[in-house]
Amino acid sequence: MDIKQLHYFAEVAKHKNFTKASQVLFVSQPSISKMIKSLEDELGVTLLDRSEREVILTDTGQLVYEKTLKILQLLEEIPSSVNELVHVQRGKVKMGILPTISALLFPKIVAGFKKTYPMIEIQMVEYTAKQVEMQIEQGNIDFGVTVLPVNTRLYQPVSLLAEELVVIVSAHHWLAGKTSVSLVELQHEPFILFTKEFVLHDIVWQACSQAGFQPKVAHMTSLWDFCCEMVASQLGVSLIPRSMANRLHHLSVHIVSISNPKIAWELALIFPRDKYLSYASRELIAYILANPPHQAG
């Protein structure tokens, strides 16, 4: 069974006449008759009652005709549907974001995108930076926001926000009156670290090791708010991105720059190098790159 068979059959059924169908299709009557006969043979039924002057649909012919009209209608809709999708009027995107950081940076970007493309559904799911890579690899999300470095053989990273890590201390800490500190000066301080699921844990641990010491871990957490509250309660110091530290006005904490060494923290958007990205995903990525987070409010 092919589309041409169904198309010829539908025209004959519509006009109830082979001659009229031939004129509409610009095909000879014998060719149409042969095509419909092959369809009947394939289905093992009689579709048309040819005994009368006017062609009449049999019971099975009526059923096939109704189904055929639906099929032909769907075929007609394909070009316009594809055109609509290609021009990003609709679609669905599933994006992985980092807890707290991305939530603070991306709402305005998404809101702006939705104004332009209201029919595109965007689902944002929170993961740690390490989980974002795994979720993309498993196909659970289309792309995501994470912290560099990443496996550049598998993922294409695009930098969104580059800044430094800073130390946050209690307002009563001896560092509270300083503007900067060398990392090695913190070797005897209790650290509030993030758990090993966070790239930030690895960055801080590596920086301390290169400075000649291992951080004295007072507590490890996966919660940003809890980490900052513990620092404010004088239970330890922590190293966090400056953009996050700048939002802690409600807590009794003080921000101290790290003079030596500078510890980079880079937020990046990543997507798979060798997997298909939907038109909607590509358009959202392009929009994010044109409106990077540090410019979004």
PDB file of C-alpha atoms in Angstrom:
ATOM      1  CA  MET A   1       0.000   0.000   0.000  1.00  0.00           C
ATOM      2  CA  ASP A   2       1.328   3.413  -0.948  1.00  0.00           C
ATOM      3  CA  ILE A   3       0.175   7.015  -0.921  1.00  0.00           C
ATOM      4  CA  LYS A   4      -0.543   7.088  -4.663  1.00  0.00           C
ATOM      5  CA  GLN A   5      -3.002   4.211  -4.307  1.00  0.00           C
ATOM      6  CA  LEU A   6      -4.810   6.005  -1.494  1.00  0.00           C
ATOM      7  CA  HIS A   7      -4.784   9.323  -3.352  1.00  0.00           C
ATOM      8  CA  TYR A   8      -6.342   7.806  -6.491  1.00  0.00           C
ATOM      9  CA  PHE A   9      -8.899   5.890  -4.479  1.00  0.00           C
ATOM     10  CA  ALA A  10      -9.885   9.011  -2.515  1.00  0.00           C
ATOM     11  CA  GLU A  11     -10.499  11.020  -5.702  1.00  0.00           C
ATOM     12  CA  VAL A  12     -12.673   8.307  -7.243  1.00  0.00           C
ATOM     13  CA  ALA A  13     -14.619   7.937  -3.989  1.00  0.00           C
ATOM     14  CA  LYS A  14     -15.035  11.712  -3.730  1.00  0.00           C
ATOM     15  CA  HIS A  15     -16.332  12.205  -7.278  1.00  0.00           C
ATOM     16  CA  LYS A  16     -17.986   8.768  -7.534  1.00  0.00           C
ATOM     17  CA  ASN A  17     -16.699   8.663 -11.064  1.00  0.00           C
ATOM     18  CA  PHE A  18     -13.506   7.460 -12.720  1.00  0.00           C
ATOM     19  CA  THR A  19     -13.702  10.059 -15.488  1.00  0.00           C
ATOM     20  CA  LYS A  20     -13.893  13.019 -13.115  1.00  0.00           C
ATOM     21  CA  ALA A  21     -11.103  11.572 -10.966  1.00  0.00           C
ATOM     22  CA  SER A  22      -8.989  11.166 -14.104  1.00  0.00           C
ATOM     23  CA  GLN A  23      -9.501  14.810 -15.014  1.00  0.00           C
ATOM     24  CA  VAL A  24      -8.569  16.008 -11.528  1.00  0.00           C
ATOM     25  CA  LEU A  25      -5.497  13.795 -11.284  1.00  0.00           C
ATOM     26  CA  PHE A  26      -4.381  14.218 -14.924  1.00  0.00           C
ATOM     27  CA  VAL A  27      -4.017  10.436 -15.077  1.00  0.00           C
ATOM     28  CA  SER A  28      -5.641   8.041 -17.519  1.00  0.00           C
ATOM     29  CA  GLN A  29      -8.664   6.056 -16.354  1.00  0.00           C
ATOM     30  CA  PRO A  30      -6.960   2.674 -16.952  1.00  0.00           C
ATOM     31  CA  SER A  31      -4.054   3.743 -14.734  1.00  0.00           C
ATOM     32  CA  ILE A  32      -6.447   4.757 -11.955  1.00  0.00           C
ATOM     33  CA  SER A  33      -8.435   1.538 -12.297  1.00  0.00           C
ATOM     34  CA  LYS A  34      -5.246  -0.526 -12.176  1.00  0.00           C
ATOM     35  CA  MET A  35      -3.991   1.317  -9.076  1.00  0.00           C
ATOM     36  CA  ILE A  36      -7.262   0.884  -7.165  1.00  0.00           C
ATOM     37  CA  LYS A  37      -7.517  -2.778  -8.202  1.00  0.00           C
ATOM     38  CA  SER A  38      -4.032  -3.371  -6.782  1.00  0.00           C
ATOM     39  CA  LEU A  39      -5.161  -1.712  -3.513  1.00  0.00           C
ATOM     40  CA  GLU A  40      -8.218  -3.963  -3.356  1.00  0.00           C
ATOM     41  CA  ASP A  41      -6.080  -7.045  -4.027  1.00  0.00           C
ATOM     42  CA  GLU A  42      -3.637  -6.022  -1.318  1.00  0.00           C
ATOM     43  CA  LEU A  43      -6.432  -5.538   1.235  1.00  0.00           C
ATOM     44  CA  GLY A  44      -8.369  -8.560   0.021  1.00  0.00           C
ATOM     45  CA  VAL A  45     -11.652  -6.636  -0.223  1.00  0.00           C
ATOM     46  CA  THR A  46     -13.800  -4.796  -2.740  1.00  0.00           C
ATOM     47  CA  LEU A  47     -13.737  -1.074  -2.162  1.00  0.00           C
ATOM     48  CA  LEU A  48     -15.894   0.169  -5.028  1.00  0.00           C
ATOM     49  CA  ASP A  49     -19.148  -1.149  -6.487  1.00  0.00           C
ATOM     50  CA  ARG A  50     -18.669  -0.592 -10.199  1.00  0.00           C
ATOM     51  CA  SER A  51     -21.943  -2.240 -11.307  1.00  0.00           C
ATOM     52  CA  GLU A  52     -23.892   0.997 -11.380  1.00  0.00           C
ATOM     53  CA  ARG A  53     -23.392   4.078 -13.559  1.00  0.00           C
ATOM     54  CA  GLU A  54     -22.175   5.958 -10.476  1.00  0.00           C
ATOM     55  CA  VAL A  55     -19.356   4.377  -8.494  1.00  0.00           C
ATOM     56  CA  ILE A  56     -20.516   3.488  -4.976  1.00  0.00           C
ATOM     57  CA  LEU A  57     -18.389   2.761  -1.924  1.00  0.00           C
ATOM     58  CA  THR A  58     -18.834  -0.624  -0.310  1.00  0.00           C
ATOM     59  CA  ASP A  59     -18.964  -0.902   3.485  1.00  0.00           C
ATOM     60  CA  THR A  60     -15.232  -1.612   3.610  1.00  0.00           C
ATOM     61  CA  GLY A  61     -14.702   1.070   0.981  1.00  0.00           C
ATOM     62  CA  GLN A  62     -16.391   3.645   3.212  1.00  0.00           C
ATOM     63  CA  LEU A  63     -14.146   2.623   6.117  1.00  0.00           C
ATOM     64  CA  VAL A  64     -10.970   2.825   4.015  1.00  0.00           C
ATOM     65  CA  TYR A  65     -12.136   6.138   2.523  1.00  0.00           C
ATOM     66  CA  GLU A  66     -12.553   7.711   5.984  1.00  0.00           C
ATOM     67  CA  LYS A  67      -9.137   6.466   7.067  1.00  0.00           C
ATOM     68  CA  THR A  68      -7.601   7.604   3.796  1.00  0.00           C
ATOM     69  CA  LEU A  69      -8.912  11.149   4.223  1.00  0.00           C
ATOM     70  CA  LYS A  70      -7.276  11.328   7.657  1.00  0.00           C
ATOM     71  CA  ILE A  71      -3.981  10.041   6.279  1.00  0.00           C
ATOM     72  CA  LEU A  72      -3.985  12.493   3.379  1.00  0.00           C
ATOM     73  CA  GLN A  73      -4.860  15.342   5.716  1.00  0.00           C
ATOM     74  CA  LEU A  74      -1.936  14.476   7.979  1.00  0.00           C
ATOM     75  CA  LEU A  75       0.362  14.392   4.966  1.00  0.00           C
ATOM     76  CA  GLU A  76      -0.820  17.837   3.918  1.00  0.00           C
ATOM     77  CA  GLU A  77      -0.120  19.154   7.412  1.00  0.00           C
ATOM     78  CA  ILE A  78       3.478  17.883   7.513  1.00  0.00           C
ATOM     79  CA  PRO A  79       5.068  20.795   5.560  1.00  0.00           C
ATOM     80  CA  SER A  80       3.324  23.463   7.625  1.00  0.00           C
ATOM     81  CA  SER A  81       4.067  21.605  10.879  1.00  0.00           C
ATOM     82  CA  VAL A  82       7.730  21.245   9.975  1.00  0.00           C
ATOM     83  CA  ASN A  83       7.887  24.881   8.934  1.00  0.00           C
ATOM     84  CA  GLU A  84       6.323  25.886  12.245  1.00  0.00           C
ATOM     85  CA  LEU A  85       8.817  23.805  14.183  1.00  0.00           C
ATOM     86  CA  VAL A  86      11.820  24.945  12.145  1.00  0.00           C
ATOM     87  CA  HIS A  87      10.872  28.551  12.716  1.00  0.00           C
ATOM     88  CA  VAL A  88      10.629  27.777  16.436  1.00  0.00           C
ATOM     89  CA  GLN A  89       7.010  28.698  16.973  1.00  0.00           C
ATOM     90  CA  ARG A  90       6.576  25.658  19.172  1.00  0.00           C
ATOM     91  CA  GLY A  91       8.592  22.882  20.782  1.00  0.00           C
ATOM     92  CA  LYS A  92       9.870  21.560  24.096  1.00  0.00           C
ATOM     93  CA  VAL A  93      13.219  22.049  25.816  1.00  0.00           C
ATOM     94  CA  LYS A  94      14.519  20.303  28.911  1.00  0.00           C
ATOM     95  CA  MET A  95      17.418  22.156  30.502  1.00  0.00           C
ATOM     96  CA  GLY A  96      19.608  21.218  33.474  1.00  0.00           C
ATOM     97  CA  ILE A  97      20.493  24.024  35.870  1.00  0.00           C
ATOM     98  CA  LEU A  98      22.523  24.372  39.052  1.00  0.00           C
ATOM     99  CA  PRO A  99      20.681  24.820  42.357  1.00  0.00           C
ATOM    100  CA  THR A 100      20.461  28.411  43.592  1.00  0.00           C
ATOM    101  CA  ILE A 101      23.065  29.912  41.249  1.00  0.00           C
ATOM    102  CA  SER A 102      21.139  29.223  38.037  1.00  0.00           C
ATOM    103  CA  ALA A 103      17.845  29.905  39.740  1.00  0.00           C
ATOM    104  CA  LEU A 104      19.094  33.403  40.549  1.00  0.00           C
ATOM    105  CA  LEU A 105      20.484  34.046  37.076  1.00  0.00           C
ATOM    106  CA  PHE A 106      18.088  32.475  34.587  1.00  0.00           C
ATOM    107  CA  PRO A 107      14.451  33.398  35.391  1.00  0.00           C
ATOM    108  CA  LYS A 108      14.689  36.741  33.553  1.00  0.00           C
ATOM    109  CA  ILE A 109      16.311  35.073  30.555  1.00  0.00           C
ATOM    110  CA  VAL A 110      13.580  32.459  30.354  1.00  0.00           C
ATOM    111  CA  ALA A 111      10.881  35.095  30.802  1.00  0.00           C
ATOM    112  CA  GLY A 112      12.327  37.119  27.921  1.00  0.00           C
ATOM    113  CA  PHE A 113      12.548  34.040  25.699  1.00  0.00           C
ATOM    114  CA  LYS A 114       8.937  33.078  26.446  1.00  0.00           C
ATOM    115  CA  LYS A 115       7.736  36.495  25.295  1.00  0.00           C
ATOM    116  CA  THR A 116       9.217  35.795  21.881  1.00  0.00           C
ATOM    117  CA  TYR A 117       8.337  32.098  21.746  1.00  0.00           C
ATOM    118  CA  PRO A 118       5.255  31.560  23.939  1.00  0.00           C
ATOM    119  CA  MET A 119       4.523  28.126  22.436  1.00  0.00           C
ATOM    120  CA  ILE A 120       7.880  26.644  23.435  1.00  0.00           C
ATOM    121  CA  GLU A 121       7.703  24.724  26.687  1.00  0.00           C
ATOM    122  CA  ILE A 122      10.805  25.037  28.862  1.00  0.00           C
ATOM    123  CA  GLN A 123      11.428  22.632  31.709  1.00  0.00           C
ATOM    124  CA  MET A 124      14.319  23.428  34.040  1.00  0.00           C
ATOM    125  CA  VAL A 125      15.577  20.635  36.301  1.00  0.00           C
ATOM    126  CA  GLU A 126      18.081  21.171  39.115  1.00  0.00           C
ATOM    127  CA  TYR A 127      21.252  19.058  39.217  1.00  0.00           C
ATOM    128  CA  THR A 128      24.745  19.447  40.585  1.00  0.00           C
ATOM    129  CA  ALA A 129      27.398  20.375  38.014  1.00  0.00           C
ATOM    130  CA  LYS A 130      28.677  16.798  37.808  1.00  0.00           C
ATOM    131  CA  GLN A 131      25.157  15.449  37.373  1.00  0.00           C
ATOM    132  CA  VAL A 132      24.448  17.803  34.459  1.00  0.00           C
ATOM    133  CA  GLU A 133      27.026  16.026  32.282  1.00  0.00           C
ATOM    134  CA  MET A 134      25.641  12.611  33.189  1.00  0.00           C
ATOM    135  CA  GLN A 135      22.037  13.660  32.535  1.00  0.00           C
ATOM    136  CA  ILE A 136      22.954  14.980  29.070  1.00  0.00           C
ATOM    137  CA  GLU A 137      24.831  11.765  28.288  1.00  0.00           C
ATOM    138  CA  GLN A 138      21.818   9.682  29.338  1.00  0.00           C
ATOM    139  CA  GLY A 139      19.510  11.808  27.209  1.00  0.00           C
ATOM    140  CA  ASN A 140      17.421  13.039  30.135  1.00  0.00           C
ATOM    141  CA  ILE A 141      18.040  16.704  29.307  1.00  0.00           C
ATOM    142  CA  ASP A 142      18.839  18.512  26.057  1.00  0.00           C
ATOM    143  CA  PHE A 143      21.585  20.723  27.443  1.00  0.00           C
ATOM    144  CA  GLY A 144      22.593  22.277  30.726  1.00  0.00           C
ATOM    145  CA  VAL A 145      24.489  24.824  32.761  1.00  0.00           C
ATOM    146  CA  THR A 146      27.494  23.622  34.724  1.00  0.00           C
ATOM    147  CA  VAL A 147      30.878  24.668  36.077  1.00  0.00           C
ATOM    148  CA  LEU A 148      34.067  24.217  34.065  1.00  0.00           C
ATOM    149  CA  PRO A 149      36.051  22.144  33.430  1.00  0.00           C
ATOM    150  CA  VAL A 150      34.056  19.529  31.490  1.00  0.00           C
ATOM    151  CA  ASN A 151      34.938  16.749  29.081  1.00  0.00           C
ATOM    152  CA  THR A 152      35.375  18.792  25.905  1.00  0.00           C
ATOM    153  CA  ARG A 153      35.590  15.635  23.800  1.00  0.00           C
ATOM    154  CA  LEU A 154      31.921  14.954  24.549  1.00  0.00           C
ATOM    155  CA  TYR A 155      30.544  18.421  25.239  1.00  0.00           C
ATOM    156  CA  GLN A 156      30.763  21.826  23.644  1.00  0.00           C
ATOM    157  CA  PRO A 157      31.173  24.394  26.429  1.00  0.00           C
ATOM    158  CA  VAL A 158      30.232  28.041  26.040  1.00  0.00           C
ATOM    159  CA  SER A 159      31.297  30.349  28.849  1.00  0.00           C
ATOM    160  CA  LEU A 160      28.459  32.312  30.430  1.00  0.00           C
ATOM    161  CA  LEU A 161      29.947  33.870  33.529  1.00  0.00           C
ATOM    162  CA  ALA A 162      33.569  33.939  34.709  1.00  0.00           C
ATOM    163  CA  GLU A 163      34.446  35.212  38.153  1.00  0.00           C
ATOM    164  CA  GLU A 164      36.550  34.453  41.215  1.00  0.00           C
ATOM    165  CA  LEU A 165      35.920  32.576  44.395  1.00  0.00           C
ATOM    166  CA  VAL A 166      35.917  34.647  47.567  1.00  0.00           C
ATOM    167  CA  VAL A 167      36.018  33.808  51.254  1.00  0.00           C
ATOM    168  CA  ILE A 168      32.932  34.427  53.352  1.00  0.00           C
ATOM    169  CA  VAL A 169      33.432  34.739  57.104  1.00  0.00           C
ATOM    170  CA  SER A 170      31.307  35.690  60.055  1.00  0.00           C
ATOM    171  CA  ALA A 171      31.014  39.409  60.778  1.00  0.00           C
ATOM    172  CA  HIS A 172      32.821  38.600  64.066  1.00  0.00           C
ATOM    173  CA  HIS A 173      35.691  36.706  62.445  1.00  0.00           C
ATOM    174  CA  TRP A 174      39.238  38.093  62.592  1.00  0.00           C
ATOM    175  CA  LEU A 175      39.169  38.442  58.779  1.00  0.00           C
ATOM    176  CA  ALA A 176      36.021  40.557  58.815  1.00  0.00           C
ATOM    177  CA  GLY A 177      38.018  43.774  58.800  1.00  0.00           C
ATOM    178  CA  LYS A 178      40.208  42.761  55.852  1.00  0.00           C
ATOM    179  CA  THR A 179      39.609  43.203  52.136  1.00  0.00           C
ATOM    180  CA  SER A 180      41.874  40.375  50.971  1.00  0.00           C
ATOM    181  CA  VAL A 181      43.722  37.340  52.253  1.00  0.00           C
ATOM    182  CA  SER A 182      46.189  34.802  50.914  1.00  0.00           C
ATOM    183  CA  LEU A 183      44.712  31.311  50.714  1.00  0.00           C
ATOM    184  CA  VAL A 184      47.509  29.821  52.811  1.00  0.00           C
ATOM    185  CA  GLU A 185      46.466  32.102  55.693  1.00  0.00           C
ATOM    186  CA  LEU A 186      43.301  29.978  55.955  1.00  0.00           C
ATOM    187  CA  GLN A 187      45.122  26.703  56.582  1.00  0.00           C
ATOM    188  CA  HIS A 188      44.138  26.599  60.252  1.00  0.00           C
ATOM    189  CA  GLU A 189      40.546  27.695  59.696  1.00  0.00           C
ATOM    190  CA  PRO A 190      37.637  25.251  59.834  1.00  0.00           C
ATOM    191  CA  PHE A 191      36.072  24.984  56.355  1.00  0.00           C
ATOM    192  CA  ILE A 192      32.431  24.574  55.416  1.00  0.00           C
ATOM    193  CA  LEU A 193      32.710  22.673  52.142  1.00  0.00           C
ATOM    194  CA  PHE A 194      30.188  21.467  49.649  1.00  0.00           C
ATOM    195  CA  THR A 195      29.867  17.722  49.200  1.00  0.00           C
ATOM    196  CA  LYS A 196      31.891  15.826  46.615  1.00  0.00           C
ATOM    197  CA  GLU A 197      28.972  15.847  44.177  1.00  0.00           C
ATOM    198  CA  PHE A 198      29.739  19.533  43.613  1.00  0.00           C
ATOM    199  CA  VAL A 199      32.519  20.708  41.296  1.00  0.00           C
ATOM    200  CA  LEU A 200      33.077  23.533  43.783  1.00  0.00           C
ATOM    201  CA  HIS A 201      34.298  20.952  46.308  1.00  0.00           C
ATOM    202  CA  ASP A 202      37.006  19.805  43.883  1.00  0.00           C
ATOM    203  CA  ILE A 203      38.014  23.353  42.959  1.00  0.00           C
ATOM    204  CA  VAL A 204      38.463  24.415  46.596  1.00  0.00           C
ATOM    205  CA  TRP A 205      40.241  21.220  47.603  1.00  0.00           C
ATOM    206  CA  GLN A 206      42.647  21.442  44.651  1.00  0.00           C
ATOM    207  CA  ALA A 207      43.399  25.116  45.308  1.00  0.00           C
ATOM    208  CA  CYS A 208      44.193  24.426  48.971  1.00  0.00           C
ATOM    209  CA  SER A 209      46.394  21.463  48.032  1.00  0.00           C
ATOM    210  CA  GLN A 210      48.348  23.605  45.594  1.00  0.00           C
ATOM    211  CA  ALA A 211      48.748  26.199  48.356  1.00  0.00           C
ATOM    212  CA  GLY A 212      50.393  23.517  50.498  1.00  0.00           C
ATOM    213  CA  PHE A 213      47.641  22.358  52.875  1.00  0.00           C
ATOM    214  CA  GLN A 214      44.466  20.327  53.089  1.00  0.00           C
ATOM    215  CA  PRO A 215      41.419  22.181  54.375  1.00  0.00           C
ATOM    216  CA  LYS A 216      40.232  21.307  57.879  1.00  0.00           C
ATOM    217  CA  VAL A 217      36.654  20.258  57.170  1.00  0.00           C
ATOM    218  CA  ALA A 218      34.209  21.310  59.865  1.00  0.00           C
ATOM    219  CA  HIS A 219      31.177  20.339  57.847  1.00  0.00           C
ATOM    220  CA  MET A 220      30.115  19.358  54.313  1.00  0.00           C
ATOM    221  CA  THR A 221      26.736  20.230  52.885  1.00  0.00           C
ATOM    222  CA  SER A 222      24.784  20.180  49.630  1.00  0.00           C
ATOM    223  CA  LEU A 223      22.718  23.221  50.593  1.00  0.00           C
ATOM    224  CA  TRP A 224      23.824  26.757  49.757  1.00  0.00           C
ATOM    225  CA  ASP A 225      21.674  28.410  52.398  1.00  0.00           C
ATOM    226  CA  PHE A 226      22.863  26.023  55.098  1.00  0.00           C
ATOM    227  CA  CYS A 227      26.505  26.644  54.183  1.00  0.00           C
ATOM    228  CA  CYS A 228      26.097  30.413  54.455  1.00  0.00           C
ATOM    229  CA  GLU A 229      24.097  30.184  57.682  1.00  0.00           C
ATOM    230  CA  MET A 230      26.848  28.065  59.269  1.00  0.00           C
ATOM    231  CA  VAL A 231      29.445  30.664  58.293  1.00  0.00           C
ATOM    232  CA  ALA A 232      27.287  33.412  59.770  1.00  0.00           C
ATOM    233  CA  SER A 233      27.060  31.335  62.970  1.00  0.00           C
ATOM    234  CA  GLN A 234      30.878  31.332  63.255  1.00  0.00           C
ATOM    235  CA  LEU A 235      31.215  27.603  62.562  1.00  0.00           C
ATOM    236  CA  GLY A 236      33.756  28.017  59.792  1.00  0.00           C
ATOM    237  CA  VAL A 237      34.724  29.823  56.614  1.00  0.00           C
ATOM    238  CA  SER A 238      33.714  28.960  53.069  1.00  0.00           C
ATOM    239  CA  LEU A 239      34.796  29.718  49.519  1.00  0.00           C
ATOM    240  CA  ILE A 240      31.973  30.560  47.143  1.00  0.00           C
ATOM    241  CA  PRO A 241      31.499  32.481  43.848  1.00  0.00           C
ATOM    242  CA  ARG A 242      31.424  36.246  44.236  1.00  0.00           C
ATOM    243  CA  SER A 243      28.006  36.518  42.571  1.00  0.00           C
ATOM    244  CA  MET A 244      26.584  34.259  45.253  1.00  0.00           C
ATOM    245  CA  ALA A 245      28.388  36.077  48.067  1.00  0.00           C
ATOM    246  CA  ASN A 246      27.042  39.416  46.886  1.00  0.00           C
ATOM    247  CA  ARG A 247      23.515  38.191  47.550  1.00  0.00           C
ATOM    248  CA  LEU A 248      24.060  37.512  51.252  1.00  0.00           C
ATOM    249  CA  HIS A 249      23.040  40.948  52.513  1.00  0.00           C
ATOM    250  CA  HIS A 250      20.569  39.352  54.902  1.00  0.00           C
ATOM    251  CA  LEU A 251      23.308  37.477  56.783  1.00  0.00           C
ATOM    252  CA  SER A 252      26.030  38.665  59.134  1.00  0.00           C
ATOM    253  CA  VAL A 253      28.857  37.666  56.842  1.00  0.00           C
ATOM    254  CA  HIS A 254      31.816  39.513  55.396  1.00  0.00           C
ATOM    255  CA  ILE A 255      33.340  38.978  51.935  1.00  0.00           C
ATOM    256  CA  VAL A 256      37.123  38.754  51.655  1.00  0.00           C
ATOM    257  CA  SER A 257      38.934  38.546  48.307  1.00  0.00           C
ATOM    258  CA  ILE A 258      41.626  35.906  47.832  1.00  0.00           C
ATOM    259  CA  SER A 259      44.768  37.693  46.697  1.00  0.00           C
ATOM    260  CA  ASN A 260      46.949  34.639  46.145  1.00  0.00           C
ATOM    261  CA  PRO A 261      46.150  32.561  44.233  1.00  0.00           C
ATOM    262  CA  LYS A 262      43.121  33.837  42.321  1.00  0.00           C
ATOM    263  CA  ILE A 263      40.671  30.932  42.091  1.00  0.00           C
ATOM    264  CA  ALA A 264      38.603  30.961  38.920  1.00  0.00           C
ATOM    265  CA  TRP A 265      34.990  29.826  38.849  1.00  0.00           C
ATOM    266  CA  GLU A 266      33.400  29.682  35.406  1.00  0.00           C
ATOM    267  CA  LEU A 267      29.782  28.991  34.661  1.00  0.00           C
ATOM    268  CA  ALA A 268      29.207  27.479  31.229  1.00  0.00           C
ATOM    269  CA  LEU A 269      26.429  26.203  29.041  1.00  0.00           C
ATOM    270  CA  ILE A 270      27.209  22.753  27.618  1.00  0.00           C
ATOM    271  CA  PHE A 271      25.571  20.617  24.966  1.00  0.00           C
ATOM    272  CA  PRO A 272      26.574  17.330  23.310  1.00  0.00           C
ATOM    273  CA  ARG A 273      28.910  17.522  20.337  1.00  0.00           C
ATOM    274  CA  ASP A 274      27.536  14.528  18.432  1.00  0.00           C
ATOM    275  CA  LYS A 275      23.821  14.444  19.295  1.00  0.00           C
ATOM    276  CA  TYR A 276      20.902  16.115  17.556  1.00  0.00           C
ATOM    277  CA  LEU A 277      19.606  19.306  19.137  1.00  0.00           C
ATOM    278  CA  SER A 278      16.027  20.345  18.419  1.00  0.00           C
ATOM    279  CA  TYR A 279      15.323  23.672  16.763  1.00  0.00           C
ATOM    280  CA  ALA A 280      13.766  24.912  19.998  1.00  0.00           C
ATOM    281  CA  SER A 281      16.896  23.962  21.968  1.00  0.00           C
ATOM    282  CA  ARG A 282      19.169  25.686  19.473  1.00  0.00           C
ATOM    283  CA  GLU A 283      17.077  28.838  19.578  1.00  0.00           C
ATOM    284  CA  LEU A 284      17.087  28.934  23.393  1.00  0.00           C
ATOM    285  CA  ILE A 285      20.855  28.420  23.445  1.00  0.00           C
ATOM    286  CA  ALA A 286      21.281  31.267  20.941  1.00  0.00           C
ATOM    287  CA  TYR A 287      19.036  33.477  23.064  1.00  0.00           C
ATOM    288  CA  ILE A 288      21.013  32.728  26.240  1.00  0.00           C
ATOM    289  CA  LEU A 289      24.292  33.516  24.491  1.00  0.00           C
ATOM    290  CA  ALA A 290      22.856  36.782  23.218  1.00  0.00           C
ATOM    291  CA  ASN A 291      21.601  37.637  26.715  1.00  0.00           C
ATOM    292  CA  PRO A 292      24.254  36.240  29.093  1.00  0.00           C
ATOM    293  CA  PRO A 293      23.317  35.893  32.791  1.00  0.00           C
ATOM    294  CA  HIS A 294      25.488  38.749  34.056  1.00  0.00           C
ATOM    295  CA  GLN A 295      23.514  41.092  31.827  1.00  0.00           C
ATOM    296  CA  ALA A 296      20.142  39.715  32.874  1.00  0.00           C
ATOM    297  CA  GLY A 297      19.419  41.973  35.792  1.00  0.00           C
TER     298      GLY A 297
END
